[in-house]
Every structure is written in structure tokens, then in C-alpha cells.
Amino acid sequence: MHIPLALTYDDVLIVPRRSSLTSRSEANTRTRLTKKISLNIPLVTANMDTVTESEMAITMARLGGIGILHRFMSIEDNVEEVKKVKRAQNLIIEHPYTIDPDKTVGEAKNYIAEIGITGLLVANGDNRLQGVLSRRDFLFASDDTKLVRDIMTPREKLVVGDAYATFAQAKQIFSDHKIEKLPLVDHDDRIVGLITSDDIKHIIEYPLANRDEDGHLVVGVAVGVHGDYIERAQELVRAGADVLVIDIAHGHSDLMFNAIAKLRDAVGDVQLIAGNIATAHASKELCEAGVDGLKVGVGPGSICITRIVTGCGMPQLTAVMEVAKVAKQYGVPVIADGGIQKSGDIVKAIGAGADTVMLGSMFAGTTESPGVVMTKGDKKFKICRGSASFTQANKRKKISQENKSLKEVVPEGVESIVPFKGPVEDIVVQLVGGLKSGMSYTNSHSIAELQRNVEFVRISSAGMKESGAHDVQAIT
Ligand code: XMP
């Protein structure tokens, strides 16, 4: 039997070539997550319960990538997480919350606390603007029995915009008048929208943010192939999810094809990514089943023990190459998922044909990842847990109230601690900086050029040793 050799990131290096790039800023990292969704940087956070909930997804979308929310929670909680991302940033809030001027200050305070915002437009039944109730108005309102109309900033003192205000006009109005909220009204003074200073600030601060057609941040969510997944998918799409990731350990399976067909029926042409797979055959069959993206990686993840437990898997560089070479023929983008330990691995993954990379443990332990910071001595940590770990199985059992005995669980992942790393933005800056340098070494102005220009050489363990800092004691 002929046994072919399969390789991973550390087995190879990329051959440098003459470059016309004079600065890293000439390297454009825009890429495709799916057939219809583009990202400004090729980074995707893993749908693990210790990596991606709404806080991570909001930050990643703002920085130019995307977060894939995990599914290990109730449908209601999952929907709320999607809504949090969608509410985090607006161009225009089309249906702003309003309150009647004859409600009491106490009622207004309760309403604000319930919906989690800082101010309200004031309008009566016909939606005509009467005033604005802002943070400042509440500051001195100690009598809760007073009426909203008595403490609001009244209509005649308000600066308003019209329904067709452009971003540039709105920015100018905010800067001229130092206001927090700009209500948009039609010729009858009826409210047609709202722009807030926070939204303007975010748009200026995060020029690479990935937004949907309505100006909201993009977000993906994972779904499984069992139980309530169809209902979950429908609710998530209704809440605004841009892409569903059908995520199972062995994505080249009848369960997957069945789920793709059912989900297409249930949620129409919403973008669907399928995974995880590791072969050209799986790539071909899933592309022909009509998916919009593929996720590659069987066992490369930092917390994975699939290869140890099952004896199955594929070293990640070869897996990406095999899947991508077929996916390209179908125009289906590929995510290289798992095993990324350093920025050079991202350059190699894209050079091998991936369009984006998914990271788990590198983003676990950041300020934005779910979970508490633990302290041991003078060191801080967070938990990073495999989705197929024993603890995760236990948690899942509680959520779904399954009757399955935990004795039957055969974990394919571990639970671990990772150092607390601070804001995820700091890591993203390093990773994207490394990627852009790699693009410069390969004379690649774009991700497509990088995919074409990369030429790999296989290296020995001595070559690998030579690659890191050696024979010195590194101090930074
Ligand atoms: P990294 O290396 O970035 O990998 O931490 C993240 C990816 O690992 C996968 N994953 C698992 N694989 N058992 C596995 O075999 C698990 O318990 C497990 N949990 C996560 C997943 O693809 C993730 O994106």
C-alpha cells in the first residue's frame, strides 16, 4: 500500500521572492468568507464557548474580521447574542425606541433599564417628535413622579436631520452642535430614524468594520445537525445572523448532507458554511450540495485529541491544499480552522489556498472571550475548552436535559487554561502585521495574489529549530 506524506505548517516555509511592495500598507487583506460575504481581514473567531460570544463577535467585526457565535446555549440566549451584535452599531436606527410625554420619570427609568439604552425620543401616538430624554436630563431628575414632558429637552430646542441625511452631513451636525442624538424627521415632524454620536464615533474609529446592508456588524452562528437545529437556525436568521456554520466533527457525512438539504428548505438562501472536512472528495461533494463556504480541519486544534482518540485526521497544510484546490473550481471560499499558533501559519494557510483562518485558543484568554479571569500567584488565566471535551458534554447535557449517561462520553477535546492576554485587538494587530509582512515577502498585493505566489519548501527539524530565536535568551 502506498502511503502518501501529509504536512502541516511547521513542516514547510515559503520561499521569498522579489517584491515590488515598498510598505506593508500596500498589502490589502480583503478576502471572502463565503460566496456573498467579504471581510477586510481574514480572521474568524472559533465557535467555541470559551472564545466567541457577542462581545468577541462585536470586536472582531469592528476590526474587520468576524466572530462565529457558539451554540451551547438555549435558542433564546443564542438569539439574544445575535441581537446584541446587530444592535452594537448602526448607520441609522430606523425604529428608535420612543416614550410618551405623559409617562412618569419612574416609568421612563424602568423602560430604559429594561431595553438597555441611555436615552429615548419622546413622541405620542402619531409618532410626532415631542422631545428627547437624554442621560443629562435624567441626571437631575430625582422626583420619579414628574412627567417625561417636564424634564425632556423639548422639540423647539432640538437639532434634527431630515430622512435623507448623509453620513457626512450627520457628522457635521454632531460636531457643530455637540449633541448625543440626532432624530431624523419627515416634513410632518414624524420620526423616521435616529443617529447617535456613539454610532458616528464607531464608524470613524473602525474603518475596517464589516457591516451588512443596513450598517449593522456582521455575525455568524454555529448550528448542529441534531435536535432543535432547524428551529434554532430559523430563529437565528430572523434575528439577523448573516451566516450559519453547520459545524460537526466529521463534516463529510450523511448527517451533514441531510442537514444542508433541510436547512436550505428552512432558511432559504442564507449563507451556509459546512465543516469540518479534510479531503478533496469531501470538498467536491459539499460544493455540489450547494454550500457557500467550507471549514477545513480534522484534529489540528490546540485542544483537540481527535487524532489520538480515533486515529483519524489530516495534517492541516495538506488538508487545506486538498480542499481548496477543488473548492476554487466551484468558487467556494475555504476557512482553515485550527492549529494556527503564529502569524506565519496564517500566511502558510492562505498560501495553501485558504481564504480565511479560524482561531480558537489564540483568542481564548482575551478580555473579550467569555469566562472569568483566574489568578494563580502573579499570573492570570482564562479557560479554553474543546467543544468535544468532557466538561462541554456535561454542560450540553444540562442545557438539553438529555438523558444520556456521561459514562458513554468519549471526549475528543480537552479543557485547558491559557494566559490572560488583554484586548483581542492587540493580538489582531500582531497577526495582521505578520500576514502583511508575509505578503510583502511574496510580492503579494492581495490575498488572491498570495494564494498564487506562494511556493513552499519542506524543511527538516534543524530548519525548524533555526527558524525560531535560538542560542540567545530572548527578553522581549
Ligand atoms: P485552535 O488551534 O485555534 O483550534 O485552538 C480551534 C478549532 O479546534 C476545533 N475544536 C475541536 N476539535 N475536539 C476537536 O477535535 C474538540 O473538542 C474541539 N473543540 C474545538 C474547532 O474546529 C475550533 O475552531
CSV table of N, CA and C in Angstrom, one decimal, residues 3-82:
chain,number,residue,atom,x,y,z
A,3,ILE,N,1.6,4.9,1.0
A,3,ILE,CA,1.2,5.8,2.0
A,3,ILE,C,1.7,7.2,1.7
A,4,PRO,N,0.9,8.1,1.2
A,4,PRO,CA,1.4,9.4,0.9
A,4,PRO,C,1.8,10.2,2.2
A,5,LEU,N,2.6,11.2,1.9
A,5,LEU,CA,3.1,12.1,3.0
A,5,LEU,C,2.1,13.3,3.1
A,6,ALA,N,1.7,13.6,4.4
A,6,ALA,CA,0.9,14.8,4.5
A,6,ALA,C,1.6,15.7,5.5
A,7,LEU,N,1.5,17.1,5.3
A,7,LEU,CA,2.3,18.0,6.0
A,7,LEU,C,1.5,19.0,6.8
A,8,THR,N,2.1,19.7,7.7
A,8,THR,CA,1.4,20.8,8.4
A,8,THR,C,2.3,22.0,8.4
A,9,TYR,N,1.9,23.1,9.1
A,9,TYR,CA,2.5,24.4,8.9
A,9,TYR,C,4.0,24.3,9.2
A,10,ASP,N,4.4,23.7,10.3
A,10,ASP,CA,5.8,23.7,10.7
A,10,ASP,C,6.7,22.9,9.8
A,11,ASP,N,6.1,22.1,8.9
A,11,ASP,CA,6.9,21.3,8.0
A,11,ASP,C,7.4,22.0,6.8
A,12,VAL,N,6.9,23.3,6.6
A,12,VAL,CA,7.3,24.0,5.4
A,12,VAL,C,7.6,25.4,5.7
A,13,LEU,N,8.3,26.1,4.8
A,13,LEU,CA,8.5,27.5,4.8
A,13,LEU,C,8.1,28.0,3.4
A,14,ILE,N,7.9,29.3,3.3
A,14,ILE,CA,7.5,29.9,2.0
A,14,ILE,C,8.8,30.6,1.4
A,15,VAL,N,9.1,30.3,0.1
A,15,VAL,CA,10.3,30.9,-0.5
A,15,VAL,C,10.0,32.4,-0.8
A,16,PRO,N,10.9,33.2,-0.3
A,16,PRO,CA,10.8,34.7,-0.5
A,16,PRO,C,11.0,34.9,-2.0
A,17,ARG,N,10.3,35.9,-2.6
A,17,ARG,CA,10.5,36.3,-4.0
A,17,ARG,C,10.7,37.8,-4.1
A,18,ARG,N,11.2,38.3,-5.2
A,18,ARG,CA,11.4,39.7,-5.4
A,18,ARG,C,10.1,40.4,-5.2
A,19,SER,N,10.1,41.5,-4.5
A,19,SER,CA,8.9,42.2,-4.1
A,19,SER,C,8.9,43.6,-4.6
A,20,SER,N,7.7,44.0,-5.1
A,20,SER,CA,7.6,45.5,-5.5
A,20,SER,C,6.8,46.3,-4.4
A,21,LEU,N,6.5,45.6,-3.3
A,21,LEU,CA,5.8,46.3,-2.2
A,21,LEU,C,6.9,47.1,-1.5
A,22,THR,N,6.6,48.4,-1.3
A,22,THR,CA,7.6,49.2,-0.6
A,22,THR,C,7.1,49.4,0.9
A,23,SER,N,5.9,49.0,1.2
A,23,SER,CA,5.4,49.2,2.6
A,23,SER,C,4.3,48.1,2.8
A,24,ARG,N,4.2,47.7,4.1
A,24,ARG,CA,3.2,46.7,4.4
A,24,ARG,C,1.8,47.2,4.1
A,25,SER,N,1.7,48.6,4.1
A,25,SER,CA,0.3,49.2,3.9
A,25,SER,C,-0.2,48.9,2.5
A,26,GLU,N,0.7,48.5,1.6
A,26,GLU,CA,0.3,48.2,0.2
A,26,GLU,C,-0.3,46.8,0.1
A,27,ALA,N,-0.3,46.1,1.2
A,27,ALA,CA,-0.9,44.7,1.1
A,27,ALA,C,-2.3,44.8,1.6
A,28,ASN,N,-3.2,44.4,0.7
A,28,ASN,CA,-4.7,44.5,1.0
A,28,ASN,C,-5.2,43.1,1.5
A,29,THR,N,-5.7,43.1,2.7
A,29,THR,CA,-6.1,41.8,3.2
A,29,THR,C,-7.6,41.4,3.0
A,30,ARG,N,-8.3,42.2,2.2
A,30,ARG,CA,-9.7,41.9,1.9
A,30,ARG,C,-9.8,40.5,1.3
A,31,THR,N,-10.8,39.7,1.8
A,31,THR,CA,-11.0,38.4,1.3
A,31,THR,C,-12.5,38.0,1.4
A,32,ARG,N,-12.7,36.7,1.1
A,32,ARG,CA,-14.1,36.2,1.1
A,32,ARG,C,-14.3,35.1,2.2
A,33,LEU,N,-15.3,35.3,3.0
A,33,LEU,CA,-15.7,34.3,4.0
A,33,LEU,C,-16.6,33.2,3.3
A,34,THR,N,-17.6,33.8,2.5
A,34,THR,CA,-18.5,32.9,1.8
A,34,THR,C,-18.6,33.5,0.4
A,35,LYS,N,-19.5,32.8,-0.4
A,35,LYS,CA,-19.7,33.3,-1.7
A,35,LYS,C,-20.2,34.8,-1.7
A,36,LYS,N,-21.0,35.1,-0.7
A,36,LYS,CA,-21.5,36.5,-0.7
A,36,LYS,C,-21.0,37.4,0.4
A,37,ILE,N,-20.2,36.9,1.4
A,37,ILE,CA,-19.8,37.8,2.5
A,37,ILE,C,-18.2,38.0,2.4
A,38,SER,N,-17.9,39.3,2.3
A,38,SER,CA,-16.4,39.6,2.3
A,38,SER,C,-16.0,40.2,3.6
A,39,LEU,N,-14.7,40.0,3.9
A,39,LEU,CA,-14.2,40.5,5.2
A,39,LEU,C,-12.9,41.4,4.9
A,40,ASN,N,-12.7,42.3,5.7
A,40,ASN,CA,-11.5,43.2,5.4
A,40,ASN,C,-10.2,42.6,6.0
A,41,ILE,N,-10.3,41.7,6.9
A,41,ILE,CA,-9.1,40.9,7.4
A,41,ILE,C,-9.6,39.4,7.5
A,42,PRO,N,-8.7,38.5,7.2
A,42,PRO,CA,-9.1,37.1,7.0
A,42,PRO,C,-9.2,36.3,8.4
A,43,LEU,N,-9.6,37.0,9.4
A,43,LEU,CA,-9.6,36.3,10.7
A,43,LEU,C,-11.1,36.1,11.2
A,44,VAL,N,-11.3,34.8,11.7
A,44,VAL,CA,-12.6,34.4,12.1
A,44,VAL,C,-12.4,33.8,13.5
A,45,THR,N,-13.2,34.1,14.5
A,45,THR,CA,-13.0,33.5,15.8
A,45,THR,C,-13.9,32.3,15.9
A,46,ALA,N,-13.3,31.3,16.6
A,46,ALA,CA,-13.9,29.9,16.6
A,46,ALA,C,-15.2,29.9,17.4
A,47,ASN,N,-16.2,29.1,17.0
A,47,ASN,CA,-17.5,28.9,17.6
A,47,ASN,C,-17.3,28.0,18.8
A,48,MET,N,-16.5,28.4,19.8
A,48,MET,CA,-16.2,27.6,21.0
A,48,MET,C,-16.8,28.5,22.2
A,49,ASP,N,-17.3,27.8,23.2
A,49,ASP,CA,-17.9,28.5,24.3
A,49,ASP,C,-16.9,29.3,25.1
A,50,THR,N,-15.6,29.1,24.9
A,50,THR,CA,-14.6,29.9,25.7
A,50,THR,C,-14.0,30.9,24.7
A,51,VAL,N,-14.5,31.1,23.5
A,51,VAL,CA,-13.9,32.0,22.6
A,51,VAL,C,-15.0,33.1,22.1
A,52,THR,N,-16.1,32.6,21.5
A,52,THR,CA,-17.0,33.6,20.9
A,52,THR,C,-18.4,33.7,21.4
A,53,GLU,N,-18.6,34.8,22.1
A,53,GLU,CA,-20.0,35.2,22.4
A,53,GLU,C,-20.1,36.7,21.8
A,54,SER,N,-21.1,37.4,22.1
A,54,SER,CA,-21.3,38.7,21.4
A,54,SER,C,-20.2,39.7,21.6
A,55,GLU,N,-19.6,39.7,22.8
A,55,GLU,CA,-18.5,40.7,23.0
A,55,GLU,C,-17.4,40.5,22.0
A,56,MET,N,-17.0,39.2,21.9
A,56,MET,CA,-15.9,38.9,20.9
A,56,MET,C,-16.4,39.2,19.5
A,57,ALA,N,-17.6,38.8,19.2
A,57,ALA,CA,-18.1,39.0,17.8
A,57,ALA,C,-18.2,40.5,17.4
A,58,ILE,N,-18.6,41.3,18.4
A,58,ILE,CA,-18.7,42.7,18.1
A,58,ILE,C,-17.3,43.3,17.8
A,59,THR,N,-16.3,42.9,18.7
A,59,THR,CA,-15.0,43.5,18.5
A,59,THR,C,-14.3,43.0,17.2
A,60,MET,N,-14.5,41.7,16.9
A,60,MET,CA,-13.9,41.2,15.7
A,60,MET,C,-14.5,41.8,14.4
A,61,ALA,N,-15.8,42.0,14.4
A,61,ALA,CA,-16.4,42.6,13.2
A,61,ALA,C,-15.9,44.0,13.1
A,62,ARG,N,-15.8,44.7,14.2
A,62,ARG,CA,-15.3,46.1,14.1
A,62,ARG,C,-13.9,46.1,13.6
A,63,LEU,N,-13.1,45.1,13.9
A,63,LEU,CA,-11.7,45.1,13.5
A,63,LEU,C,-11.5,44.7,12.0
A,64,GLY,N,-12.6,44.2,11.4
A,64,GLY,CA,-12.5,43.7,10.0
A,64,GLY,C,-12.7,42.2,9.8
A,65,GLY,N,-12.8,41.5,10.9
A,65,GLY,CA,-13.0,40.0,10.8
A,65,GLY,C,-14.4,39.7,11.1
A,66,ILE,N,-14.6,38.5,11.6
A,66,ILE,CA,-16.0,38.1,12.0
A,66,ILE,C,-15.9,37.1,13.2
A,67,GLY,N,-16.9,37.1,14.0
A,67,GLY,CA,-17.0,36.1,15.1
A,67,GLY,C,-18.1,35.1,14.8
A,68,ILE,N,-17.9,33.8,15.0
A,68,ILE,CA,-18.9,32.8,14.9
A,68,ILE,C,-19.4,32.4,16.3
A,69,LEU,N,-20.6,32.8,16.6
A,69,LEU,CA,-21.1,32.5,18.0
A,69,LEU,C,-21.3,31.0,18.2
A,70,HIS,N,-21.0,30.5,19.4
A,70,HIS,CA,-21.2,29.1,19.6
A,70,HIS,C,-22.6,28.8,19.9
A,71,ARG,N,-23.0,27.5,19.9
A,71,ARG,CA,-24.4,27.1,20.0
A,71,ARG,C,-24.7,26.4,21.3
A,72,PHE,N,-23.8,26.5,22.3
A,72,PHE,CA,-24.0,25.7,23.5
A,72,PHE,C,-24.8,26.5,24.5
A,73,MET,N,-26.0,26.9,24.1
A,73,MET,CA,-26.9,27.7,25.0
A,73,MET,C,-28.3,27.5,24.4
A,74,SER,N,-29.3,28.0,25.1
A,74,SER,CA,-30.7,27.8,24.7
A,74,SER,C,-30.9,28.7,23.4
A,75,ILE,N,-31.9,28.4,22.7
A,75,ILE,CA,-32.2,29.1,21.4
A,75,ILE,C,-32.5,30.6,21.8
A,76,GLU,N,-33.2,30.9,22.9
A,76,GLU,CA,-33.5,32.3,23.3
A,76,GLU,C,-32.2,33.0,23.5
A,77,ASP,N,-31.3,32.4,24.3
A,77,ASP,CA,-30.0,33.1,24.6
A,77,ASP,C,-29.2,33.3,23.3
A,78,ASN,N,-29.2,32.3,22.4
A,78,ASN,CA,-28.5,32.4,21.1
A,78,ASN,C,-29.0,33.6,20.3
A,79,VAL,N,-30.3,33.7,20.3
A,79,VAL,CA,-31.0,34.8,19.5
A,79,VAL,C,-30.6,36.1,20.2
A,80,GLU,N,-30.6,36.2,21.5
A,80,GLU,CA,-30.2,37.4,22.2
A,80,GLU,C,-28.8,37.8,21.8
A,81,GLU,N,-27.9,36.8,21.7
A,81,GLU,CA,-26.5,37.1,21.4
A,81,GLU,C,-26.4,37.7,20.0
A,82,VAL,N,-27.1,37.2,19.1
A,82,VAL,CA,-27.1,37.7,17.7
A,82,VAL,C,-27.6,39.2,17.7
